[in-house]
């Protein structure tokens, strides 16, 4: 599996390094990325760019550079972990949260920012500039968007539909649940071909780390396509919960040997 250095670095910190002090020297980071075929020179370039973008702060210890997570990167990792590992709520207050925005045609970057933010927080487009979610995340939307252009407008509302049939119809129009369900079923089938968790727990450390990160990357797109709809809005026989359960079981089975390996490399390079 071909993976970008930036994604690998975030996965390493998000899955392990943040729980082992939140920082790492360049040498072990390069060693970890070499497991995925990334040369050390490429790792240095990626880290330099991420530092410039304020994902890391750095300090020197002799000839070694130490990379430390910033508050900005910790927040990103928290948001990502919450989306990937949080269980879908099974109940619903039957209220829709609605975001309606108006952005001038010439402000394309601002309009795209609205769409990205709403998508990230699980909203779906009911109409071109009207997005909805069953989750109480209006405050999060306001905070995430921050200051908006003076020529733009954002209205955040809470509302109800005329009934359950209408609710399910709205959900089907906002998200491609049929296509997502098929992809979940395919993922579950691929998981059935893997060794059981009891065998994954015995993987050698380097192999466990490599496979765990590949496992996360295979699953990563699903939480950002899946709006975490409550049961009342899902099609019958929805496979998303089963897929998530398998994903977590595999991830946790690999965590022990992977974490031990990461810690051993950190200690050997200090």
Coordinates of C-alpha atoms in Angstrom, one line a residue, residues 60-178:
X60 CA 17.7 20.6 19.4
X61 CA 19.5 18.0 21.5
X62 CA 23.0 17.9 20.3
X63 CA 22.9 17.0 16.6
X64 CA 19.4 15.6 16.9
X65 CA 16.1 17.5 16.2
X66 CA 13.2 16.7 18.4
X67 CA 9.7 17.1 17.0
X68 CA 6.9 17.9 19.5
X69 CA 3.1 18.0 18.8
X70 CA 1.6 21.5 19.0
X71 CA -1.9 22.3 20.3
X72 CA -3.1 22.6 16.7
X73 CA -1.9 19.0 15.8
X74 CA -3.3 17.6 19.1
X75 CA -6.7 19.0 18.2
X76 CA -6.5 17.5 14.7
X77 CA -5.6 14.1 16.1
X78 CA -8.4 14.3 18.7
X79 CA -10.9 15.1 16.0
X80 CA -9.7 12.4 13.7
X81 CA -9.7 9.7 16.5
X82 CA -13.2 10.8 17.6
X83 CA -14.5 10.4 14.1
X84 CA -12.8 7.0 13.5
X85 CA -13.3 5.3 16.9
X86 CA -16.5 6.9 18.3
X87 CA -19.6 4.6 18.2
X88 CA -22.6 5.7 16.3
X89 CA -25.5 6.9 18.6
X90 CA -28.4 4.5 18.6
X91 CA -31.0 7.0 19.7
X92 CA -32.2 10.3 18.2
X93 CA -34.2 13.3 19.4
X94 CA -35.8 13.5 16.0
X95 CA -34.5 17.0 15.4
X96 CA -32.5 18.1 12.4
X97 CA -29.7 20.7 12.7
X98 CA -29.6 22.8 9.6
X99 CA -26.9 25.1 8.2
X100 CA -27.9 27.5 5.4
X101 CA -25.3 29.7 3.9
X102 CA -25.0 32.4 1.3
X103 CA -21.6 33.1 -0.3
X104 CA -21.0 35.4 -3.3
X105 CA -20.1 33.6 -6.5
X106 CA -16.7 35.2 -6.6
X107 CA -15.8 33.9 -3.1
X108 CA -15.2 30.3 -4.2
X109 CA -12.5 29.6 -1.6
X110 CA -14.9 30.6 1.2
X111 CA -17.7 28.5 -0.3
X112 CA -15.4 25.5 -0.4
X113 CA -14.4 26.1 3.2
X114 CA -18.0 26.0 4.2
X115 CA -18.5 22.7 2.4
X116 CA -15.4 21.1 3.8
X117 CA -16.3 22.1 7.3
X118 CA -19.8 20.8 7.1
X119 CA -18.7 17.5 5.5
X120 CA -16.1 17.0 8.3
X121 CA -18.8 17.4 10.9
X122 CA -21.2 15.0 9.3
X123 CA -23.6 17.3 7.6
X124 CA -25.0 16.4 4.2
X125 CA -26.4 18.6 1.4
X126 CA -30.2 18.7 1.3
X127 CA -29.9 21.4 -1.3
X128 CA -27.1 23.4 -2.8
X129 CA -26.5 25.7 0.2
X130 CA -28.7 23.9 2.8
X131 CA -26.9 21.2 4.8
X132 CA -28.4 19.1 7.6
X133 CA -27.3 16.6 10.3
X134 CA -29.2 14.7 13.0
X135 CA -26.5 15.5 15.5
X136 CA -26.3 18.5 17.8
X137 CA -23.2 20.0 16.3
X138 CA -24.3 23.6 15.4
X139 CA -21.9 25.1 18.0
X140 CA -19.1 23.0 16.5
X141 CA -19.9 24.4 13.1
X142 CA -19.8 28.0 14.3
X143 CA -16.5 27.5 16.1
X144 CA -14.9 25.6 13.2
X145 CA -15.8 28.2 10.6
X146 CA -14.8 31.1 12.9
X147 CA -14.8 34.5 11.2
X148 CA -16.6 34.5 7.9
X149 CA -16.3 37.0 5.1
X150 CA -18.5 40.1 5.5
X151 CA -20.3 39.3 2.3
X152 CA -21.2 35.8 3.4
X153 CA -24.0 34.7 5.7
X154 CA -24.6 31.6 7.8
X155 CA -27.8 30.7 9.5
X156 CA -27.9 27.7 12.0
X157 CA -31.3 26.3 12.8
X158 CA -32.9 23.3 14.6
X159 CA -36.1 21.9 13.0
X160 CA -38.3 18.8 12.6
X161 CA -39.7 17.1 9.5
X162 CA -43.3 15.9 9.0
X163 CA -42.5 12.4 10.1
X164 CA -40.3 9.3 10.0
X165 CA -40.9 8.5 6.3
X166 CA -39.8 12.1 5.4
X167 CA -36.8 11.8 7.7
X168 CA -35.6 8.6 6.0
X169 CA -36.1 10.2 2.6
X170 CA -34.1 13.2 3.6
X171 CA -31.2 11.0 4.8
X172 CA -31.3 9.0 1.5
X173 CA -31.1 12.3 -0.5
X174 CA -28.3 13.8 1.6
X175 CA -26.0 10.7 1.6
X176 CA -25.3 7.8 -0.7
X177 CA -26.2 5.2 1.9
X178 CA -26.7 2.5 -0.7

